[in-house]
Short mmCIF file of C-alpha atoms and ligand atoms in Angstrom, two decimals:
data_model
loop_
_atom_site.label_atom_id
_atom_site.label_comp_id
_atom_site.label_asym_id
_atom_site.label_seq_id
_atom_site.Cartn_x
_atom_site.Cartn_y
_atom_site.Cartn_z
CA MET A 145 -0.01 -0.20 0.10
CA VAL A 146 1.43 3.51 -0.92
CA LEU A 147 1.92 5.66 1.66
CA HIS A 148 -0.26 8.22 2.53
CA ILE A 149 -0.03 11.37 5.16
CA PRO A 150 -2.91 13.37 4.70
CA PHE A 151 -1.31 16.56 4.84
CA ASP A 152 -3.41 19.78 6.17
CA ASN A 153 -0.44 22.54 6.41
CA SER A 154 -1.40 25.86 8.41
CA TYR A 155 2.06 27.06 9.65
CA ALA A 156 3.29 27.84 5.74
CA GLN A 157 0.65 30.13 5.43
CA LEU A 158 2.02 32.54 8.04
CA GLY A 159 4.41 33.65 5.69
CA SER A 160 8.05 33.83 4.60
CA GLY A 161 9.19 35.87 7.97
CA PHE A 162 8.22 32.61 9.90
CA PHE A 163 10.62 30.07 8.21
CA THR A 164 12.86 29.37 5.37
CA LYS A 165 11.45 26.37 2.81
CA GLN A 166 13.96 24.04 2.63
CA SER A 167 14.42 20.33 1.27
CA PRO A 168 16.25 17.32 3.26
CA GLU A 169 19.30 16.04 2.05
CA PRO A 170 17.91 12.42 0.61
CA ALA A 171 19.75 9.81 2.59
CA ILE A 172 22.33 7.33 0.63
CA ALA A 173 20.63 4.02 1.89
CA PRO A 174 18.21 4.48 4.38
CA SER A 175 16.48 1.58 6.05
CA LEU A 176 13.84 1.49 8.99
CA ILE A 177 14.43 0.76 12.27
CA ALA A 178 11.12 1.37 13.58
CA PHE A 179 7.49 2.71 12.87
CA ASN A 180 4.66 3.51 15.35
CA LEU A 181 1.67 1.82 14.17
CA PRO A 182 -0.67 2.93 17.21
CA LEU A 183 0.24 6.51 16.15
CA ALA A 184 0.33 6.40 12.46
CA ASP A 185 -3.37 5.52 13.00
CA LEU A 186 -3.87 8.33 15.16
CA LEU A 187 -2.66 10.43 12.53
CA GLN A 188 -4.24 8.86 9.64
CA VAL A 189 -0.76 7.85 8.09
CA THR A 190 -1.26 4.63 5.96
CA GLY A 191 0.94 2.26 4.37
CA ASN A 192 3.15 -0.78 4.73
CA ASP A 193 6.09 -0.80 2.24
CA ARG A 194 8.98 -0.24 4.47
CA ALA A 195 11.31 0.98 1.60
CA GLU A 196 8.95 3.66 1.10
CA MET A 197 8.83 4.52 4.39
CA ALA A 198 12.35 4.49 4.85
CA GLU A 199 12.90 7.05 1.94
CA VAL A 200 9.90 9.12 3.34
CA PHE A 201 10.81 9.17 7.07
CA SER A 202 14.69 9.95 6.02
CA GLY A 203 13.76 12.64 3.69
CA LYS A 204 14.82 11.12 0.28
CA GLN A 205 11.30 11.16 -0.66
CA ILE A 206 9.08 13.80 0.07
CA PRO A 207 5.31 12.67 0.40
CA ALA A 208 2.54 14.39 -1.74
CA GLY A 209 1.22 17.37 0.56
CA ALA A 210 3.99 18.13 2.52
CA ASP A 211 5.68 21.58 1.89
CA PRO A 212 9.43 21.19 3.83
CA LEU A 213 10.29 24.12 6.08
CA ALA A 214 12.48 25.48 9.19
CA GLN A 215 10.93 27.61 11.18
CA ALA A 216 12.58 30.48 13.06
CA TYR A 217 13.07 31.16 16.11
CA ALA A 218 15.54 32.40 19.34
CA GLY A 219 15.75 31.69 22.76
CA HIS A 220 17.62 32.32 26.20
CA GLN A 221 20.13 29.49 26.06
CA PHE A 222 20.95 29.10 29.60
CA GLY A 223 19.96 32.42 30.29
CA ASN A 224 21.62 34.23 27.49
CA PHE A 225 19.62 35.70 24.85
CA ASN A 226 20.42 34.25 21.43
CA PRO A 227 18.10 36.13 18.83
CA GLN A 228 18.53 33.89 15.91
CA LEU A 229 18.21 29.97 16.67
CA GLY A 230 15.70 27.96 14.29
CA ASP A 231 15.73 24.55 13.26
CA GLY A 232 19.29 23.38 12.71
CA ARG A 233 18.56 20.08 11.88
CA ALA A 234 14.78 19.55 11.81
CA LEU A 235 12.32 20.01 9.04
CA LEU A 236 8.71 20.30 9.23
CA LEU A 237 6.90 18.25 6.59
CA GLY A 238 3.31 19.44 7.33
CA GLU A 239 0.64 18.67 9.94
CA VAL A 240 -2.01 16.82 9.83
CA LEU A 241 -5.43 16.13 11.40
CA GLY A 242 -5.63 13.00 13.69
CA ARG A 243 -8.48 11.21 14.47
CA ASP A 244 -9.07 12.94 17.62
CA GLY A 245 -9.41 16.16 15.92
CA LYS A 246 -6.34 17.66 16.91
CA ARG A 247 -3.53 19.46 15.00
CA TYR A 248 -0.41 17.99 14.87
CA ASP A 249 3.15 18.50 13.19
CA ILE A 250 5.29 16.01 11.42
CA GLN A 251 8.61 16.81 11.29
CA LEU A 252 11.87 15.31 10.58
CA LYS A 253 15.10 15.50 12.83
CA GLY A 254 18.22 15.15 11.58
CA SER A 255 17.84 15.36 7.86
CA GLY A 256 20.57 17.80 6.88
CA ARG A 257 21.75 21.44 7.17
CA THR A 258 18.75 24.14 7.11
CA PRO A 259 19.59 27.87 6.96
CA TYR A 260 19.46 27.82 10.41
CA SER A 261 22.34 25.24 10.95
CA ARG A 262 25.28 27.65 12.11
CA GLN A 263 28.42 25.15 12.62
CA GLY A 264 26.19 22.21 13.07
CA ASP A 265 25.77 19.55 10.05
CA GLY A 266 22.28 18.82 10.67
CA LYS A 267 22.68 15.27 11.04
CA ALA A 268 21.66 12.86 13.99
CA TRP A 269 23.14 10.02 15.02
CA LEU A 270 21.34 6.35 16.18
CA GLY A 271 22.06 7.09 19.71
CA PRO A 272 19.84 10.43 20.27
CA VAL A 273 17.30 9.04 18.17
CA LEU A 274 16.80 5.70 19.98
CA ARG A 275 16.67 7.82 22.95
CA GLU A 276 14.13 10.12 21.85
CA TYR A 277 12.22 7.20 20.43
CA VAL A 278 12.07 5.37 23.66
CA ILE A 279 11.79 8.06 26.07
CA SER A 280 9.46 10.10 23.88
CA GLU A 281 6.74 7.21 24.06
CA ALA A 282 7.47 6.14 27.68
CA MET A 283 6.39 9.85 28.69
CA HIS A 284 2.94 9.27 26.88
CA ALA A 285 2.22 5.87 28.17
CA LEU A 286 3.37 7.44 31.85
CA GLY A 287 0.64 10.37 31.02
CA VAL A 288 2.91 13.34 30.82
CA PRO A 289 2.35 16.13 28.04
CA THR A 290 5.02 15.17 25.10
CA THR A 291 5.53 15.57 21.41
CA ARG A 292 5.90 11.75 20.10
CA THR A 293 8.17 9.55 17.77
CA LEU A 294 6.55 8.08 14.48
CA ALA A 295 9.69 6.60 13.02
CA ALA A 296 13.31 6.11 12.91
CA VAL A 297 15.12 5.20 9.97
CA ALA A 298 18.66 4.45 9.71
CA THR A 299 20.31 6.48 6.80
CA GLY A 300 23.20 4.43 6.27
CA GLU A 301 25.59 7.45 6.52
CA THR A 302 28.37 8.18 8.72
CA VAL A 303 27.95 11.35 11.17
CA TRP A 304 30.86 12.70 12.62
CA ARG A 305 31.02 13.29 16.08
CA GLU A 306 33.99 12.66 18.77
CA GLY A 307 34.27 9.61 15.62
CA GLY A 308 32.51 8.06 12.95
CA LEU A 309 28.46 7.29 14.25
CA PRO A 310 25.42 5.51 12.50
CA GLY A 311 23.40 8.04 10.97
CA ALA A 312 19.60 8.39 11.66
CA VAL A 313 16.62 10.75 11.39
CA LEU A 314 13.98 10.48 13.45
CA THR A 315 10.31 11.89 12.79
CA ARG A 316 8.79 13.92 15.32
CA VAL A 317 4.74 14.66 16.31
CA ALA A 318 3.84 17.38 18.37
CA SER A 319 1.06 19.25 18.92
CA SER A 320 2.75 22.28 17.55
CA HIS A 321 6.36 23.06 17.70
CA LEU A 322 5.65 26.95 18.37
CA ARG A 323 8.12 27.67 21.78
CA VAL A 324 8.53 30.80 23.84
CA GLY A 325 11.55 31.17 21.74
CA THR A 326 9.30 31.74 18.45
CA PHE A 327 7.78 34.69 20.47
CA GLN A 328 11.21 35.78 21.32
CA TYR A 329 12.41 35.95 17.69
CA PHE A 330 9.97 38.47 16.90
CA ALA A 331 10.13 40.52 19.45
CA ALA A 332 13.70 40.91 19.67
CA ARG A 333 13.10 42.15 16.30
CA GLY A 334 10.62 44.45 16.94
CA GLU A 335 8.37 42.86 14.48
CA THR A 336 5.09 43.98 15.70
CA GLU A 337 2.75 42.54 13.12
CA ALA A 338 4.55 39.32 13.06
CA LEU A 339 4.15 38.81 16.43
CA LYS A 340 0.36 39.56 16.19
CA LYS A 341 0.35 37.09 13.81
CA LEU A 342 1.36 34.30 15.71
CA THR A 343 -0.16 35.18 18.82
CA ALA A 344 -3.47 34.79 16.67
CA TYR A 345 -2.09 31.69 15.44
CA ALA A 346 -1.20 30.28 18.79
CA ILE A 347 -4.23 31.16 20.06
CA GLN A 348 -6.45 29.50 17.31
CA ARG A 349 -4.10 26.47 16.97
CA HIS A 350 -4.06 25.79 20.98
CA TYR A 351 -6.17 28.36 22.94
CA PRO A 352 -9.27 28.94 20.94
CA GLN A 353 -11.15 30.44 24.67
CA ALA A 354 -7.96 33.04 25.01
CA ARG A 355 -8.95 36.28 24.30
CA GLY A 356 -5.92 38.54 23.67
CA ALA A 357 -2.04 38.09 24.45
CA LEU A 358 -2.55 38.10 28.01
CA GLU A 359 -4.94 35.52 28.20
CA LEU A 360 -2.53 33.40 25.98
CA LEU A 361 0.28 33.97 28.63
CA ARG A 362 -2.44 32.82 31.15
CA ALA A 363 -3.25 29.41 29.27
CA VAL A 364 0.40 28.60 28.80
CA ARG A 365 1.10 28.90 32.55
CA ASP A 366 -1.42 26.72 33.21
CA ALA A 367 -0.12 24.01 30.71
CA GLN A 368 3.68 24.48 31.71
CA ALA A 369 2.59 24.39 35.35
CA GLY A 370 0.99 21.18 34.87
CA LEU A 371 3.56 19.64 32.81
CA ILE A 372 6.40 20.62 35.41
CA ALA A 373 4.58 19.18 38.37
CA ALA A 374 4.08 15.72 36.05
CA TRP A 375 7.71 15.69 35.50
CA MET A 376 8.55 16.13 39.19
CA SER A 377 6.42 13.07 40.02
CA VAL A 378 7.85 10.69 37.93
CA GLY A 379 11.24 11.90 38.65
CA PHE A 380 12.21 13.44 35.38
CA ILE A 381 15.03 15.89 34.63
CA HIS A 382 14.53 17.96 30.93
CA GLY A 383 18.26 19.09 31.03
CA VAL A 384 17.80 22.04 28.75
CA MET A 385 14.89 24.02 29.74
CA ASN A 386 16.22 26.88 27.49
CA THR A 387 13.04 28.87 26.13
CA ASP A 388 13.27 27.43 22.63
CA ASN A 389 12.75 24.08 24.52
CA CYS A 390 9.45 25.49 26.26
CA SER A 391 6.58 24.73 24.34
CA ILE A 392 3.75 26.97 23.65
CA SER A 393 1.23 23.48 24.26
CA GLY A 394 2.70 22.64 27.05
CA GLU A 395 4.43 19.40 25.62
CA THR A 396 7.51 18.25 26.81
CA ILE A 397 10.00 18.78 23.74
CA ASP A 398 13.55 18.49 22.57
CA TYR A 399 14.90 15.62 24.54
CA GLY A 400 18.55 15.88 24.71
CA PRO A 401 20.67 14.91 27.77
CA CYS A 402 17.66 14.44 29.47
CA ALA A 403 16.96 11.64 32.05
CA PHE A 404 14.79 10.11 34.87
CA MET A 405 16.17 10.10 38.35
CA ASP A 406 17.41 6.17 39.71
CA GLN A 407 18.24 7.76 43.49
CA TYR A 408 16.62 10.64 44.70
CA ARG A 409 18.34 13.70 45.06
CA ALA A 410 16.91 17.03 44.84
CA ASP A 411 19.66 18.65 43.32
CA GLN A 412 20.69 16.01 40.56
CA VAL A 413 21.70 16.89 37.33
CA PHE A 414 22.79 14.97 34.47
CA SER A 415 23.56 17.30 31.64
CA SER A 416 27.36 17.16 31.13
CA ILE A 417 26.59 21.14 29.65
CA ASP A 418 24.89 22.19 32.57
CA ARG A 419 27.81 22.87 34.91
CA MET A 420 26.27 25.23 37.21
CA GLY A 421 23.48 23.22 38.01
CA ARG A 422 20.79 25.60 36.32
CA TYR A 423 18.36 23.17 35.37
CA ALA A 424 18.39 20.51 38.11
CA PHE A 425 15.65 18.62 39.42
CA ALA A 426 14.42 20.65 41.95
CA ASN A 427 15.20 23.77 39.95
CA GLN A 428 12.78 23.28 37.37
CA PRO A 429 9.78 24.82 38.77
CA LYS A 430 11.64 27.83 38.88
CA ILE A 431 12.96 27.76 35.74
CA ALA A 432 9.33 27.21 34.19
CA VAL A 433 8.29 30.27 35.83
CA TRP A 434 11.34 32.27 34.54
CA ASN A 435 10.72 31.01 30.93
CA LEU A 436 7.24 32.55 31.38
CA ALA A 437 8.66 35.36 32.38
CA GLN A 438 10.10 35.51 29.04
CA LEU A 439 7.16 34.64 27.27
CA ALA A 440 5.31 37.52 29.27
CA THR A 441 8.01 39.94 27.77
CA ALA A 442 7.86 39.19 24.56
CA LEU A 443 4.05 39.17 24.16
CA ILE A 444 3.91 42.45 25.71
CA GLN A 445 5.20 44.46 23.26
CA GLN A 446 1.95 44.26 20.67
CA LEU A 447 -0.04 45.92 22.99
CA ASP A 448 -0.95 49.40 22.71
CA ASN A 449 -0.46 50.25 26.33
CA PRO A 450 2.53 48.15 27.41
CA GLN A 451 2.96 49.47 30.42
CA GLU A 452 -0.66 48.76 31.97
CA ALA A 453 -0.45 45.24 30.53
CA VAL A 454 2.99 44.69 32.73
CA GLU A 455 1.07 44.87 36.21
CA GLU A 456 -1.20 42.23 34.73
CA ALA A 457 1.23 39.78 33.21
CA THR A 458 3.56 40.44 36.42
CA ALA A 459 -0.17 38.82 38.51
CA ILE A 460 0.07 36.19 35.92
CA ILE A 461 3.51 35.13 36.58
CA HIS A 462 3.42 35.48 40.23
CA ALA A 463 0.69 32.98 40.64
CA MET A 464 2.50 30.22 38.65
CA PRO A 465 4.74 28.88 41.61
CA SER A 466 1.35 28.31 43.69
CA LEU A 467 -0.15 26.55 40.57
CA ILE A 468 2.85 24.06 40.09
CA GLU A 469 2.85 23.38 43.98
CA VAL A 470 -1.36 22.50 43.76
CA GLU A 471 -0.98 20.23 40.92
CA TRP A 472 2.74 18.65 42.62
CA LEU A 473 0.56 18.16 45.62
CA ARG A 474 -2.23 16.42 44.13
CA LEU A 475 0.00 14.08 42.08
CA PHE A 476 2.24 13.26 45.20
CA ARG A 477 -0.81 12.68 47.25
CA ARG A 478 -2.10 10.25 44.77
CA LYS A 479 1.73 8.80 44.93
CA ILE A 480 1.05 7.94 48.68
CA GLY A 481 -2.51 6.78 47.96
CA LEU A 482 -4.50 10.05 49.22
CA GLU A 483 -7.67 10.98 47.69
CA THR A 484 -9.01 12.99 50.41
CA ILE A 485 -7.32 16.24 51.31
CA ALA A 486 -5.69 17.29 55.12
CA THR A 487 -3.47 19.83 56.54
CA GLY A 488 -0.01 18.40 56.86
CA ASP A 489 0.37 16.74 53.32
CA LEU A 490 2.91 18.64 52.10
CA GLU A 491 4.84 18.14 55.16
CA LEU A 492 4.32 14.39 55.02
CA ILE A 493 5.22 14.00 51.64
CA SER A 494 8.20 16.34 51.81
CA ASP A 495 9.47 14.24 54.89
CA LEU A 496 10.01 11.12 52.95
CA LEU A 497 11.53 13.12 49.99
CA GLN A 498 14.17 13.93 52.62
CA VAL A 499 14.01 10.03 54.28
CA MET A 500 14.68 8.97 50.48
CA SER A 501 17.16 11.27 50.00
CA GLU A 502 19.25 10.32 53.15
CA GLY A 503 18.57 6.79 52.43
CA GLU A 504 19.72 7.13 48.86
CA ALA A 505 16.68 5.27 47.73
CA ASP A 506 15.27 4.76 44.38
CA PHE A 507 12.38 7.29 43.88
CA THR A 508 10.65 4.83 41.26
CA ASN A 509 11.21 1.59 43.38
CA ILE A 510 10.32 3.04 47.12
CA PHE A 511 6.96 5.17 45.37
CA ARG A 512 5.97 1.70 43.82
CA ALA A 513 6.99 -0.66 47.13
CA LEU A 514 4.89 1.61 49.09
CA ALA A 515 1.82 0.38 47.20
CA GLU A 516 3.47 -3.37 47.56
CA GLY A 517 3.83 -2.95 51.39
CA THR A 518 7.88 -3.42 50.61
CA ALA A 519 9.64 -0.42 51.00
CA VAL A 520 11.25 -0.89 54.24
CA GLU A 521 13.26 -3.44 52.83
CA GLN A 522 14.20 -1.27 50.69
CA PHE A 523 16.52 0.73 53.28
CA LYS A 524 19.79 -0.17 54.34
CA ASP A 525 18.99 1.80 57.66
CA PRO A 526 15.01 1.75 57.68
CA THR A 527 14.61 3.76 61.05
CA GLY A 528 14.10 7.27 59.25
CA PHE A 529 11.84 5.33 56.99
CA GLU A 530 10.15 3.19 59.40
CA ALA A 531 9.12 6.45 61.59
CA TRP A 532 7.67 8.27 58.68
CA GLN A 533 5.72 4.73 57.40
CA SER A 534 3.96 4.78 61.12
CA ARG A 535 2.44 8.67 60.48
CA TRP A 536 1.77 7.55 57.22
CA MET A 537 -0.35 4.58 58.32
CA LYS A 538 -2.18 6.78 60.84
CA ARG A 539 -2.99 9.22 57.82
CA ARG A 540 -4.32 6.55 55.45
CA GLN A 541 -6.85 5.27 57.93
CA VAL A 542 -9.68 7.42 56.19
CA GLU A 543 -8.05 6.20 52.78
CA GLN A 544 -10.69 3.76 50.55
CA ASN A 545 -8.86 3.17 47.55
CA ALA A 546 -4.75 3.56 48.25
CA GLU A 547 -3.59 0.85 46.93
CA ALA A 548 -5.00 0.60 43.82
CA ILE A 549 -4.60 4.72 43.67
CA MET A 550 -0.76 4.16 44.32
CA GLN A 551 -0.54 1.39 41.42
CA ALA A 552 -2.00 3.60 39.23
CA SER A 553 0.35 6.44 39.82
CA ASN A 554 3.51 4.84 40.58
CA PRO A 555 5.02 3.49 37.59
CA VAL A 556 6.59 0.07 38.07
CA TYR A 557 9.01 0.71 35.18
CA ILE A 558 10.87 3.97 33.89
CA PRO A 559 13.61 4.64 30.91
CA ARG A 560 16.64 4.03 32.93
CA ASN A 561 19.47 5.60 32.17
CA HIS A 562 21.88 2.76 32.18
CA LYS A 563 19.52 0.63 30.43
CA ILE A 564 19.33 3.30 27.69
CA GLU A 565 22.63 3.37 27.32
CA GLU A 566 22.55 -0.76 26.80
CA MET A 567 20.22 -0.32 24.40
CA ILE A 568 22.08 2.38 22.49
CA GLY A 569 25.66 0.14 22.45
CA THR A 570 23.76 -3.14 21.46
CA ALA A 571 21.92 -0.93 18.58
CA VAL A 572 24.85 0.33 17.30
CA ALA A 573 26.48 -3.22 17.03
CA GLY A 574 22.95 -3.93 14.86
CA ASP A 575 20.99 -5.78 17.65
CA PHE A 576 17.58 -3.68 18.29
CA THR A 577 16.30 -6.16 20.63
CA LEU A 578 16.19 -4.34 23.82
CA PHE A 579 15.39 -1.38 21.83
CA GLU A 580 11.99 -3.34 20.92
CA ARG A 581 11.81 -4.93 24.13
CA MET A 582 12.15 -1.21 26.12
CA GLY A 583 9.78 -0.02 23.69
CA GLN A 584 7.06 -2.98 24.68
CA VAL A 585 7.13 -2.82 28.14
CA LEU A 586 7.33 1.41 28.46
CA GLN A 587 3.64 1.10 26.91
CA THR A 588 2.12 -0.19 30.03
CA PRO A 589 4.53 1.16 32.90
CA TYR A 590 1.96 0.72 35.50
CA VAL A 591 1.75 -2.68 34.96
CA GLU A 592 4.53 -5.43 36.16
CA GLN A 593 5.44 -7.64 33.17
CA ASP A 594 7.25 -10.97 33.29
CA GLY A 595 10.51 -11.12 31.87
CA ALA A 596 11.27 -7.47 32.72
CA GLU A 597 13.14 -7.38 35.55
CA ASP A 598 16.12 -5.90 34.81
CA LEU A 599 13.97 -2.87 33.50
CA ARG A 600 12.87 -2.46 37.01
CA ARG A 601 16.38 -2.79 38.84
CA PRO A 602 18.20 0.11 39.70
CA PRO A 603 21.81 0.46 38.14
CA GLU A 604 24.60 -1.64 40.04
CA PRO A 605 27.56 0.98 41.12
CA ASN A 606 29.26 0.26 38.28
CA GLU A 607 26.25 0.81 35.83
CA VAL A 608 24.99 4.47 37.35
CA VAL A 609 25.28 6.90 34.42
CA ARG A 610 26.67 9.98 35.57
CA ALA A 611 26.43 12.25 33.16
CA THR A 612 24.16 12.58 29.37
CA PHE A 613 24.92 14.40 26.88
CA CYS A 614 22.75 16.32 23.73
CA GLY A 615 24.70 14.09 21.82
CA THR A 616 23.50 15.77 18.35
P1 AMP B 314 18.81 22.10 21.28
O1 AMP B 314 20.02 22.00 22.46
O2 AMP B 314 18.64 20.70 20.51
O3 AMP B 314 17.54 22.50 21.65
O4 AMP B 314 19.60 22.80 19.95
C1 AMP B 314 19.50 23.84 19.90
C2 AMP B 314 20.15 24.58 18.78
O5 AMP B 314 21.23 24.14 17.95
C3 AMP B 314 19.02 24.60 17.66
O6 AMP B 314 18.82 25.56 17.14
C4 AMP B 314 19.13 23.06 16.78
O7 AMP B 314 18.42 23.30 15.59
C5 AMP B 314 20.49 23.60 16.81
N1 AMP B 314 21.06 22.24 16.72
C6 AMP B 314 21.49 21.43 17.34
N2 AMP B 314 22.60 20.38 16.60
C7 AMP B 314 22.65 20.64 15.30
C8 AMP B 314 23.22 20.04 14.25
N3 AMP B 314 23.78 18.49 14.33
N4 AMP B 314 23.31 20.71 12.92
C9 AMP B 314 22.48 21.75 13.44
N5 AMP B 314 22.12 22.31 14.20
C10 AMP B 314 21.91 22.06 15.39
MG1 MG B 315 15.95 23.04 21.03
#
């Protein structure tokens, strides 16, 4: 069956200031590594010819209705403003309307240079492509808003990083690729008309109920607050929360040096480039607020009375920390089996995290073990945990469904760093068994599965991954 993608493109109609049209570089010998059938079904993408899919999802063949372009954006990278970033190794093929009635971008990542590539080659290698595939799909199954992965293709080319590595292209699906940095791009250039056009487009696409720029700001705040709380609840560290990696839709985007924590540490950092710990685990809520303030600064510039708007925008931003905390508390209450609300819950949860931190406990496994009644066995010295447990038991007395709630809120499996590394190593050597098995098991992360014990186990000391890399 010939591949069919029902394109319905809207971003391309915004005009030439928003992007540069660009064709992908044709891959030499593309071969399909993986194709996400359930996602294809949602997007109404049909076809079963693997050779054709490899050509389309590497950029060698441009499918009917596609209109490839690289999007322009700016962004604060580690706090420093860069007025010109843009898709340096990504191309938007176009958009489709899913079965759910929602609009989705289909984008190739790693298909060659664009006018925004700067010194980069526009390529990706197999490691980050498989990493993003597994982690983004795991995030989706965990219930965290995220971009998704439709396909991974090996290009048959060598990509040069520290040495030669096998090239690959990832097909990313997002409810859009509008970023805080997209707004900053036009604001920094003083292009007020374009900023207005972008604002209207973002409202129509994501928050049709919003009236004007400040209501858009409020809607993005709410979406981002929910996202950050969700990250915290599964121990996810994004690693590069630059404003260009902060999506307007509130989806997790730009999987680079991200990682899930094994051992709980509030100040955990994995990214090798995050030397100051700006994007450490517990800093993520603060950074999300900072990013929202940058969006506000950009949005305000289109208003007739920017001075007046500052006050309202400030109030919108100032409300964000407590919104994150409310959602965080709701999620963590569920993680310890609580449906009712009582004063002292915040302290109870914070004290558990403190006990976990002192006991060097595995974040995912302790929470899961609470449901299974085996948490005490996981501490070398259980004294602190036992004291906490007796407080918790008392608090739990009013709860009806504690175990069921905990099992639905505490995953058995997360994409652990050391397994991701092992998976990349075996895939580079030509064996995709672990890649496929991780994908399979992580589709239902809240359900214990036979033969997946290795994916549940924390790393041995010699397996611990201490640093992750953008690796693009
Ligand atoms: P990221 O860290 O993935 O958010 O990327 C930051 C910026 O660098 C974006 O504008 C990317 O498009 C660009 N970039 C990253 N890697 C490459 C590459 N290999 N070639 C060209 N541009 C790149
Ligand atoms: Mg980025």
